[in-house]
Amino acid sequence: MLKSVQEWTLLLLIFGVVSILGNWIGYNIFPVEAIPGMVILILIALAGLILQKLLPIRIPSIAYVAIIGVLVSMPWMPGSEQIVAMTNHINLLALTTPILAYAGIAIGRSWADFVKLGWRTIVVASFVMLGTFLGSAIIAEFVLRMQGII
Amino acid sequence: MSEVQKNLWKDWRLHALIFVIVVITELIGTHEFSVGPGVILLLPMLYAIIIGLALYFTPIVKEKQSKHAEPLIVLGVTLLIAKIGVIIGPSLPQIIAAGPALLLQEFGNLGTIFIALPIAVFLGLKRESIGMTHSVAREPNVGLIMDKYGFNSPEGRGVMAIYIFGTVFGAVFMGLISGFLATITPIHPLSFAMASGIGSGSMMAAASGSLVAAFPSMETNILAFAGASNLLSLSTGLYMSIFIGLPLTEKLYDVLTKRRDNRSDAKTGRGA
């Protein structure tokens, strides 16, 4: 457990440093401004990972992370304004770039499988994703309009 | 992360590579071009996945780095989810107001069955098409199909095929089509934001990221709705497949193949 926590902390710190630099280059946010927000995000992620290990309920760690993130930033939570203000300096896309860079390196190993798929699978797969995306968007559009939100 | 994966932080080669990729892609920055009335956005994250993949085939990346990168995606996603959490928090009142839309659009995931299954059957795929089109085939769905039909069944091969496609191209595909569809169709960006939450962190990030880049004034709401919808998909997606998606796919498959068989019977009947 302690070893895992140490490992997570170090890896999240590496991730944080890379993201902060991406955040600087891509979105012009100076690292000094971004550090407090990144520290908060790392603490939320760590709390979620640790809770998942400690609690007997088997739900994925990202669910805990999300719940903690929502709880600490709710309007009726003391200190939430500062948390929101600090984390606002971290651009979401600056976090996704390193994730997808790791993903790119990892999926190289699935490439051979991908090549074997054949064109029919690629056509069907494209429509599977398109179908989900459009289906959900159309229903959301109807309901949001009925509610007068959009 | 499993107990076997230890000391990943020491893989300086991997982290240095990621660092270089991030610097290069962020320096290139976001570019957009129009295709007819729509806009396709090229974002740093999309170059990052492509550069990473390309590097895998060079001697710079060894098998070891590729193996180590896998659990790091999960860890990176926890940081992303933490960020989405603090976006959802302040928007909680709006999300509660939009609750019915958020809940009902989960049924939109069944859209894949009505669009993709007839195409799969038309292309001549057999029972593979059930595994392929019953859902977007993320991890829980792969588990469900393997559990029900077995790893070496046609359904199992089908679900794995879509899983592999999604793993390799899901984020790029969603990133490209979401901005494009949102600019070309009359559907509101917030509806697409909700649709972005299909139960995969990287696909959701890519799809909602493109939406934000196309509609920067709606950033907070887009990210909050996409994040909330993704959480909902993660928690309800499997049950949706078990109780509605998979039975519906089986039914529709029977209807589609029966019609096809009847038609071919009729043809041979006439021919005889």
Tab-separated table of C-alpha atoms in Angstrom:
chain	number	residue	atom	x	y	z
A	1	MET	CA	0.000	0.000	0.000
A	2	LEU	CA	2.666	2.510	1.069
A	3	LYS	CA	4.761	1.505	-1.905
A	4	SER	CA	1.824	2.072	-4.268
A	5	VAL	CA	1.104	5.486	-2.791
A	6	GLN	CA	4.737	6.460	-3.234
A	7	GLU	CA	4.680	5.173	-6.830
A	8	TRP	CA	1.436	7.010	-7.659
A	9	THR	CA	2.738	10.221	-6.128
A	10	LEU	CA	5.964	10.154	-8.118
A	11	LEU	CA	4.190	9.308	-11.372
A	12	LEU	CA	1.521	11.959	-10.862
A	13	LEU	CA	4.287	14.484	-10.158
A	14	ILE	CA	6.041	13.575	-13.417
A	15	PHE	CA	2.705	13.842	-15.202
A	16	GLY	CA	2.050	17.173	-13.515
A	17	VAL	CA	5.392	18.647	-14.537
A	18	VAL	CA	4.919	17.598	-18.170
A	19	SER	CA	1.349	18.968	-18.215
A	20	ILE	CA	2.390	22.271	-16.646
A	21	LEU	CA	4.994	22.732	-19.382
A	22	GLY	CA	2.419	21.873	-22.056
A	23	ASN	CA	0.051	24.298	-20.345
A	24	TRP	CA	2.730	26.991	-20.638
A	25	ILE	CA	3.647	26.360	-24.271
A	26	GLY	CA	0.164	25.681	-25.599
A	27	TYR	CA	-2.031	27.933	-23.470
A	28	ASN	CA	0.384	30.638	-22.234
A	29	ILE	CA	-0.195	29.968	-18.561
A	30	PHE	CA	2.994	30.620	-16.633
A	31	PRO	CA	4.045	27.565	-14.543
A	32	VAL	CA	4.131	29.525	-11.259
A	33	GLU	CA	0.440	30.292	-11.719
A	34	ALA	CA	-0.411	26.702	-12.592
A	35	ILE	CA	1.458	24.886	-9.796
A	36	PRO	CA	-1.123	25.346	-6.991
A	37	GLY	CA	-3.925	24.059	-9.226
A	38	MET	CA	-1.858	21.069	-10.297
A	39	VAL	CA	-1.059	20.234	-6.665
A	40	ILE	CA	-4.789	20.244	-5.898
A	41	LEU	CA	-5.569	17.959	-8.847
A	42	ILE	CA	-2.800	15.557	-7.836
A	43	LEU	CA	-4.132	15.466	-4.254
A	44	ILE	CA	-7.671	14.749	-5.497
A	45	ALA	CA	-6.391	11.963	-7.757
A	46	LEU	CA	-4.308	10.482	-4.934
A	47	ALA	CA	-7.218	10.638	-2.489
A	48	GLY	CA	-9.383	8.757	-4.988
A	49	LEU	CA	-6.749	6.099	-5.643
A	50	ILE	CA	-6.164	5.564	-1.918
A	51	LEU	CA	-9.890	5.453	-1.098
A	52	GLN	CA	-10.434	2.823	-3.756
A	53	LYS	CA	-7.789	0.641	-2.088
A	54	LEU	CA	-9.127	1.232	1.437
A	55	LEU	CA	-12.865	0.846	0.890
A	56	PRO	CA	-14.297	-2.612	0.309
A	57	ILE	CA	-16.817	-1.455	-2.347
A	58	ARG	CA	-15.587	-2.392	-5.798
A	59	ILE	CA	-16.056	0.665	-7.944
A	60	PRO	CA	-13.329	2.066	-10.232
A	61	SER	CA	-10.896	4.575	-8.743
A	62	ILE	CA	-11.865	7.238	-11.273
A	63	ALA	CA	-15.379	7.237	-9.805
A	64	TYR	CA	-13.908	8.139	-6.391
A	65	VAL	CA	-11.670	10.758	-7.996
A	66	ALA	CA	-14.650	12.339	-9.760
A	67	ILE	CA	-16.784	12.373	-6.614
A	68	ILE	CA	-14.014	13.997	-4.552
A	69	GLY	CA	-13.433	16.563	-7.316
A	70	VAL	CA	-17.116	17.470	-7.372
A	71	LEU	CA	-17.381	17.593	-3.562
A	72	VAL	CA	-14.446	19.965	-3.023
A	73	SER	CA	-15.624	22.351	-5.739
A	74	MET	CA	-19.371	22.508	-5.017
A	75	PRO	CA	-20.617	26.065	-4.499
A	76	TRP	CA	-21.780	25.335	-0.937
A	77	MET	CA	-18.411	23.896	0.101
A	78	PRO	CA	-16.127	26.230	2.114
A	79	GLY	CA	-12.964	27.054	0.177
A	80	SER	CA	-14.405	25.827	-3.113
A	81	GLU	CA	-13.943	29.235	-4.759
A	82	GLN	CA	-10.177	29.132	-4.224
A	83	ILE	CA	-9.986	25.550	-5.477
A	84	VAL	CA	-11.900	26.447	-8.629
A	85	ALA	CA	-9.830	29.600	-9.183
A	86	MET	CA	-6.538	27.727	-8.797
A	87	THR	CA	-7.489	24.729	-10.949
A	88	ASN	CA	-8.811	27.091	-13.637
A	89	HIS	CA	-5.174	27.735	-14.512
A	90	ILE	CA	-4.848	24.163	-15.735
A	91	ASN	CA	-6.220	23.737	-19.233
A	92	LEU	CA	-8.062	20.448	-19.764
A	93	LEU	CA	-6.408	19.913	-23.142
A	94	ALA	CA	-2.956	20.348	-21.574
A	95	LEU	CA	-3.778	17.267	-19.479
A	96	THR	CA	-5.010	15.225	-22.420
A	97	THR	CA	-1.904	15.699	-24.580
A	98	PRO	CA	0.438	13.640	-22.352
A	99	ILE	CA	-2.290	11.001	-21.817
A	100	LEU	CA	-2.648	10.497	-25.544
A	101	ALA	CA	1.126	10.534	-26.004
A	102	TYR	CA	1.380	7.611	-23.547
A	103	ALA	CA	-1.586	6.016	-25.346
A	104	GLY	CA	0.155	6.337	-28.706
A	105	ILE	CA	3.224	4.523	-27.429
A	106	ALA	CA	1.086	1.861	-25.742
A	107	ILE	CA	-1.183	1.131	-28.713
A	108	GLY	CA	1.762	0.397	-30.978
A	109	ARG	CA	1.463	-3.118	-29.605
A	110	SER	CA	-2.178	-3.367	-30.798
A	111	TRP	CA	-1.222	-2.203	-34.285
A	112	ALA	CA	-0.616	-5.695	-35.680
A	113	ASP	CA	-4.083	-6.733	-34.458
A	114	PHE	CA	-5.547	-3.622	-36.007
A	115	VAL	CA	-4.012	-4.342	-39.416
A	116	LYS	CA	-5.578	-7.809	-39.362
A	117	LEU	CA	-9.094	-6.432	-38.876
A	118	GLY	CA	-10.063	-5.943	-42.498
A	119	TRP	CA	-11.978	-3.143	-44.143
A	120	ARG	CA	-15.457	-4.349	-43.148
A	121	THR	CA	-14.625	-4.065	-39.474
A	122	ILE	CA	-13.304	-0.562	-39.952
A	123	VAL	CA	-16.515	0.504	-41.700
A	124	VAL	CA	-18.679	-1.064	-38.978
A	125	ALA	CA	-16.521	0.388	-36.172
A	126	SER	CA	-16.850	3.878	-37.631
A	127	PHE	CA	-20.628	3.546	-37.693
A	128	VAL	CA	-20.672	2.114	-34.160
A	129	MET	CA	-19.012	5.273	-32.843
A	130	LEU	CA	-20.972	7.596	-35.070
A	131	GLY	CA	-24.230	5.869	-34.076
A	132	THR	CA	-23.627	6.271	-30.362
A	133	PHE	CA	-22.513	9.853	-30.705
A	134	LEU	CA	-25.352	11.005	-32.969
A	135	GLY	CA	-27.990	8.964	-31.145
A	136	SER	CA	-27.102	10.521	-27.801
A	137	ALA	CA	-26.826	14.020	-29.265
A	138	ILE	CA	-30.249	13.839	-30.931
A	139	ILE	CA	-31.982	12.675	-27.738
A	140	ALA	CA	-30.140	15.321	-25.684
A	141	GLU	CA	-31.181	17.971	-28.205
A	142	PHE	CA	-34.874	17.047	-27.901
A	143	VAL	CA	-34.902	16.944	-24.134
A	144	LEU	CA	-32.816	20.103	-23.658
A	145	ARG	CA	-35.150	21.980	-26.037
A	146	MET	CA	-38.242	20.687	-24.246
A	147	GLN	CA	-36.745	21.910	-20.971
A	148	GLY	CA	-35.934	25.259	-22.572
A	149	ILE	CA	-32.244	24.995	-21.635
A	150	ILE	CA	-31.027	25.580	-25.194
B	1	MET	CA	-2.675	-0.279	-11.161
B	2	SER	CA	-1.656	-3.791	-10.351
B	3	GLU	CA	0.942	-4.769	-7.804
B	4	VAL	CA	3.337	-6.189	-10.412
B	5	GLN	CA	3.862	-2.821	-12.064
B	6	LYS	CA	6.473	-1.192	-9.865
B	7	ASN	CA	8.944	1.602	-10.259
B	8	LEU	CA	7.412	2.880	-13.466
B	9	TRP	CA	8.587	6.343	-12.468
B	10	LYS	CA	12.157	5.186	-13.043
B	11	ASP	CA	11.557	4.652	-16.775
B	12	TRP	CA	13.196	7.981	-17.592
B	13	ARG	CA	13.357	7.057	-21.273
B	14	LEU	CA	9.557	6.863	-21.485
B	15	HIS	CA	8.933	10.076	-19.543
B	16	ALA	CA	11.559	11.978	-21.522
B	17	LEU	CA	9.905	10.831	-24.753
B	18	ILE	CA	6.490	11.962	-23.549
B	19	PHE	CA	7.988	15.281	-22.518
B	20	VAL	CA	9.484	15.793	-25.982
B	21	ILE	CA	6.228	14.775	-27.695
B	22	VAL	CA	4.234	17.205	-25.532
B	23	VAL	CA	6.626	20.099	-26.198
B	24	ILE	CA	6.606	19.480	-29.960
B	25	THR	CA	2.837	19.047	-30.251
B	26	GLU	CA	2.028	22.088	-28.104
B	27	LEU	CA	4.467	24.160	-30.176
B	28	ILE	CA	2.648	23.085	-33.354
B	29	GLY	CA	-0.592	24.125	-31.654
B	30	THR	CA	-4.197	23.907	-32.837
B	31	HIS	CA	-4.998	24.210	-36.507
B	32	GLU	CA	-8.330	24.091	-38.241
B	33	PHE	CA	-9.538	23.697	-41.776
B	34	SER	CA	-13.000	23.760	-43.297
B	35	VAL	CA	-14.613	20.912	-45.148
B	36	GLY	CA	-17.739	22.350	-46.727
B	37	PRO	CA	-19.681	24.047	-43.943
B	38	GLY	CA	-17.951	22.040	-41.206
B	39	VAL	CA	-14.664	22.555	-39.417
B	40	ILE	CA	-12.061	19.909	-38.674
B	41	LEU	CA	-9.780	20.736	-35.769
B	42	LEU	CA	-6.290	19.380	-35.456
B	43	LEU	CA	-5.359	19.448	-31.777
B	44	PRO	CA	-2.016	18.766	-30.067
B	45	MET	CA	-3.458	15.626	-28.423
B	46	LEU	CA	-4.220	14.156	-31.850
B	47	TYR	CA	-0.651	14.731	-33.047
B	48	ALA	CA	0.563	13.280	-29.751
B	49	ILE	CA	-1.180	9.929	-30.258
B	50	ILE	CA	0.048	9.713	-33.859
B	51	ILE	CA	3.649	10.653	-33.008
B	52	GLY	CA	3.590	8.177	-30.108
B	53	LEU	CA	2.328	5.430	-32.394
B	54	ALA	CA	4.898	6.262	-35.074
B	55	LEU	CA	7.723	6.240	-32.504
B	56	TYR	CA	6.711	2.743	-31.452
B	57	PHE	CA	7.954	1.527	-34.819
B	58	THR	CA	11.368	3.181	-34.402
B	59	PRO	CA	14.216	1.872	-32.241
B	60	ILE	CA	13.658	4.861	-29.883
B	61	VAL	CA	10.748	3.042	-28.223
B	62	LYS	CA	11.421	-0.415	-26.861
B	63	GLU	CA	8.804	-3.021	-25.977
B	64	LYS	CA	9.381	-2.124	-22.321
B	65	GLN	CA	8.299	1.495	-22.768
B	66	SER	CA	5.156	0.435	-24.574
B	67	LYS	CA	4.252	-1.926	-21.725
B	68	HIS	CA	4.975	0.731	-19.109
B	69	ALA	CA	2.904	3.326	-20.947
B	70	GLU	CA	-0.317	1.349	-20.525
B	71	PRO	CA	-0.912	1.767	-16.757
B	72	LEU	CA	0.236	5.378	-17.079
B	73	ILE	CA	-2.741	6.157	-19.317
B	74	VAL	CA	-5.001	5.103	-16.437
B	75	LEU	CA	-3.077	7.268	-13.988
B	76	GLY	CA	-3.164	10.240	-16.360
B	77	VAL	CA	-6.898	9.776	-16.710
B	78	THR	CA	-7.343	10.062	-12.918
B	79	LEU	CA	-5.756	13.522	-13.120
B	80	LEU	CA	-8.031	14.418	-16.017
B	81	ILE	CA	-11.068	13.170	-14.094
B	82	ALA	CA	-9.985	15.244	-11.064
B	83	LYS	CA	-9.970	18.309	-13.333
B	84	ILE	CA	-13.387	17.393	-14.735
B	85	GLY	CA	-14.636	16.910	-11.162
B	86	VAL	CA	-13.727	20.485	-10.236
B	87	ILE	CA	-15.444	21.702	-13.417
B	88	ILE	CA	-18.613	19.763	-12.565
B	89	GLY	CA	-18.716	21.008	-8.936
B	90	PRO	CA	-19.439	24.680	-9.632
B	91	SER	CA	-21.808	23.723	-12.491
B	92	LEU	CA	-23.772	21.306	-10.301
B	93	PRO	CA	-26.931	23.484	-10.287
B	94	GLN	CA	-26.985	23.572	-14.122
B	95	ILE	CA	-26.264	19.845	-14.325
B	96	ILE	CA	-29.137	19.069	-11.975
B	97	ALA	CA	-31.379	21.292	-14.108
B	98	ALA	CA	-30.284	19.396	-17.220
B	99	GLY	CA	-30.613	16.059	-15.410
B	100	PRO	CA	-33.454	14.560	-17.478
B	101	ALA	CA	-31.581	15.214	-20.738
B	102	LEU	CA	-28.446	13.729	-19.251
B	103	LEU	CA	-30.257	10.575	-18.156
B	104	LEU	CA	-32.261	10.075	-21.326
B	105	GLN	CA	-29.365	10.620	-23.717
B	106	GLU	CA	-27.846	7.431	-22.293
B	107	PHE	CA	-30.442	5.652	-24.425
B	108	GLY	CA	-28.812	7.307	-27.414
B	109	ASN	CA	-25.996	4.806	-27.032
B	110	LEU	CA	-28.474	2.325	-28.469
B	111	GLY	CA	-28.284	4.377	-31.672
B	112	THR	CA	-25.254	2.339	-32.597
B	113	ILE	CA	-27.454	-0.776	-32.895
B	114	PHE	CA	-29.896	0.800	-35.338
B	115	ILE	CA	-27.219	2.394	-37.486
B	116	ALA	CA	-24.320	-0.048	-37.352
B	117	LEU	CA	-26.043	-3.453	-37.133
B	118	PRO	CA	-27.864	-3.232	-40.492
B	119	ILE	CA	-24.596	-2.108	-42.071
B	120	ALA	CA	-22.694	-5.022	-40.524
B	121	VAL	CA	-25.321	-7.519	-41.708
B	122	PHE	CA	-25.404	-5.879	-45.144
B	123	LEU	CA	-21.615	-6.290	-45.387
B	124	GLY	CA	-22.105	-9.997	-44.863
B	125	LEU	CA	-20.905	-10.292	-41.264
B	126	LYS	CA	-22.606	-13.059	-39.330
B	127	ARG	CA	-22.893	-13.346	-35.548
B	128	GLU	CA	-19.717	-11.252	-35.245
B	129	SER	CA	-22.009	-8.295	-35.867
B	130	ILE	CA	-23.760	-8.852	-32.515
B	131	GLY	CA	-20.526	-8.389	-30.587
B	132	MET	CA	-19.538	-5.539	-32.859
B	133	THR	CA	-22.613	-3.349	-32.628
B	134	HIS	CA	-24.289	-3.963	-29.260
B	135	SER	CA	-22.290	-1.107	-27.697
B	136	VAL	CA	-19.130	0.969	-28.221
B	137	ALA	CA	-17.165	-2.021	-26.908
B	138	ARG	CA	-15.177	-0.567	-24.043
B	139	GLU	CA	-13.760	-2.777	-21.309
B	140	PRO	CA	-17.002	-3.618	-19.435
B	141	ASN	CA	-18.713	-4.600	-22.694
B	142	VAL	CA	-15.819	-6.790	-23.776
B	143	GLY	CA	-16.168	-8.519	-20.400
B	144	LEU	CA	-19.911	-8.965	-20.876
B	145	ILE	CA	-19.582	-10.559	-24.333
B	146	MET	CA	-16.714	-12.836	-23.264
B	147	ASP	CA	-18.753	-13.894	-20.264
B	148	LYS	CA	-21.863	-14.643	-22.291
B	149	TYR	CA	-20.476	-16.142	-25.511
B	150	GLY	CA	-16.853	-17.036	-24.705
B	151	PHE	CA	-13.545	-15.714	-25.990
B	152	ASN	CA	-13.420	-17.836	-29.135
B	153	SER	CA	-16.988	-17.233	-30.253
B	154	PRO	CA	-17.878	-15.114	-33.307
B	155	GLU	CA	-19.455	-12.572	-30.930
B	156	GLY	CA	-16.203	-12.476	-28.936
B	157	ARG	CA	-14.143	-11.839	-32.061
B	158	GLY	CA	-16.564	-9.095	-33.080
B	159	VAL	CA	-16.395	-7.226	-29.802
B	160	MET	CA	-12.579	-7.497	-29.746
B	161	ALA	CA	-12.354	-6.064	-33.260
B	162	ILE	CA	-14.307	-2.962	-32.269
B	163	TYR	CA	-12.382	-2.744	-29.001
B	164	ILE	CA	-9.087	-2.706	-30.903
B	165	PHE	CA	-10.331	-0.112	-33.374
B	166	GLY	CA	-11.534	2.044	-30.482
B	167	THR	CA	-8.246	1.686	-28.644
B	168	VAL	CA	-6.182	2.634	-31.665
B	169	PHE	CA	-8.419	5.190	-33.335
B	170	GLY	CA	-11.250	6.038	-30.919
B	171	ALA	CA	-9.809	9.283	-29.597
B	172	VAL	CA	-8.649	10.507	-32.997
B	173	PHE	CA	-11.950	9.543	-34.598
B	174	MET	CA	-14.082	11.207	-31.919
B	175	GLY	CA	-11.852	14.293	-31.882
B	176	LEU	CA	-12.220	14.724	-35.622
B	177	ILE	CA	-15.946	14.045	-35.978
B	178	SER	CA	-17.237	15.941	-32.927
B	179	GLY	CA	-16.047	19.386	-33.975
B	180	PHE	CA	-17.061	18.675	-37.537
B	181	LEU	CA	-20.575	17.433	-36.719
B	182	ALA	CA	-21.158	20.265	-34.250
B	183	THR	CA	-20.338	22.869	-36.901
B	184	ILE	CA	-22.151	21.145	-39.786
B	185	THR	CA	-25.430	20.084	-38.093
B	186	PRO	CA	-28.049	22.266	-36.369
B	187	ILE	CA	-27.622	20.209	-33.170
B	188	HIS	CA	-26.509	22.357	-30.219
B	189	PRO	CA	-22.919	22.020	-28.920
B	190	LEU	CA	-24.255	21.168	-25.446
B	191	SER	CA	-26.148	18.172	-26.876
B	192	PHE	CA	-22.921	17.009	-28.450
B	193	ALA	CA	-21.158	17.642	-25.145
B	194	MET	CA	-23.520	15.183	-23.460
B	195	ALA	CA	-22.996	12.743	-26.322
B	196	SER	CA	-19.222	12.933	-25.789
B	197	GLY	CA	-19.530	10.938	-22.590
B	198	ILE	CA	-19.544	7.469	-24.079
B	199	GLY	CA	-17.665	5.773	-21.248
B	200	SER	CA	-14.067	6.195	-22.353
B	201	GLY	CA	-11.930	8.883	-20.745
B	202	SER	CA	-9.707	9.492	-23.750
B	203	MET	CA	-12.559	9.544	-26.281
B	204	MET	CA	-14.556	11.893	-24.077
B	205	ALA	CA	-11.530	14.186	-23.689
B	206	ALA	CA	-10.924	14.227	-27.442
B	207	ALA	CA	-14.569	14.797	-28.384
B	208	SER	CA	-15.233	17.492	-25.793
B	209	GLY	CA	-11.822	19.065	-26.433
B	210	SER	CA	-12.722	19.562	-30.079
B	211	LEU	CA	-16.066	21.068	-29.063
B	212	VAL	CA	-14.338	23.519	-26.719
B	213	ALA	CA	-11.892	24.505	-29.447
B	214	ALA	CA	-14.810	25.090	-31.845
B	215	PHE	CA	-17.024	26.903	-29.289
B	216	PRO	CA	-14.631	28.463	-26.728
B	217	SER	CA	-17.321	30.657	-25.144
B	218	MET	CA	-19.156	27.567	-23.876
B	219	GLU	CA	-16.053	25.871	-22.446
B	220	THR	CA	-17.193	25.339	-18.847
B	221	ASN	CA	-20.630	24.015	-19.736
B	222	ILE	CA	-19.324	21.739	-22.475
B	223	LEU	CA	-16.746	20.167	-20.168
B	224	ALA	CA	-19.163	19.891	-17.244
B	225	PHE	CA	-21.872	18.193	-19.322
B	226	ALA	CA	-19.407	15.907	-21.086
B	227	GLY	CA	-17.820	14.916	-17.771
B	228	ALA	CA	-21.140	14.281	-16.043
B	229	SER	CA	-22.382	12.257	-18.995
B	230	ASN	CA	-19.204	10.188	-19.071
B	231	LEU	CA	-19.558	9.353	-15.384
B	232	LEU	CA	-23.132	8.308	-15.985
B	233	SER	CA	-22.081	6.125	-18.921
B	234	LEU	CA	-19.356	4.506	-16.833
B	235	SER	CA	-21.793	3.647	-14.080
B	236	THR	CA	-24.850	2.671	-16.147
B	237	GLY	CA	-23.331	1.530	-19.455
B	238	LEU	CA	-22.897	-2.100	-18.501
B	239	TYR	CA	-26.465	-2.456	-17.192
B	240	MET	CA	-27.768	-0.702	-20.279
B	241	SER	CA	-26.023	-3.344	-22.410
B	242	ILE	CA	-27.106	-6.294	-20.268
B	243	PHE	CA	-30.781	-5.402	-20.053
B	244	ILE	CA	-31.469	-3.437	-23.228
B	245	GLY	CA	-28.570	-3.256	-25.682
B	246	LEU	CA	-27.653	-6.900	-26.081
B	247	PRO	CA	-31.219	-8.331	-26.150
B	248	LEU	CA	-32.187	-5.625	-28.650
B	249	THR	CA	-29.191	-6.457	-30.840
B	250	GLU	CA	-30.058	-10.164	-30.778
B	251	LYS	CA	-33.693	-9.418	-31.743
B	252	LEU	CA	-32.779	-7.024	-34.522
B	253	TYR	CA	-30.131	-9.427	-35.813
B	254	ASP	CA	-32.754	-12.189	-36.075
B	255	VAL	CA	-35.146	-9.878	-37.902
B	256	LEU	CA	-32.451	-8.676	-40.307
B	257	THR	CA	-31.035	-12.100	-41.093
B	258	LYS	CA	-34.486	-13.701	-41.436
B	259	ARG	CA	-35.424	-11.101	-43.988
B	260	ARG	CA	-32.163	-11.717	-45.818
B	261	ASP	CA	-32.661	-15.493	-45.759
B	262	ASN	CA	-36.227	-15.127	-47.004
B	263	ARG	CA	-35.053	-12.935	-49.821
B	264	SER	CA	-32.343	-15.363	-50.897
B	265	ASP	CA	-34.858	-18.242	-50.605
B	266	ALA	CA	-37.219	-16.332	-52.855
B	267	LYS	CA	-34.416	-15.739	-55.326
B	268	THR	CA	-33.396	-19.385	-55.494
B	269	GLY	CA	-37.098	-20.276	-55.645
B	270	ARG	CA	-37.546	-18.132	-58.713
B	271	GLY	CA	-34.353	-19.452	-60.228
B	272	ALA	CA	-35.405	-23.082	-59.868
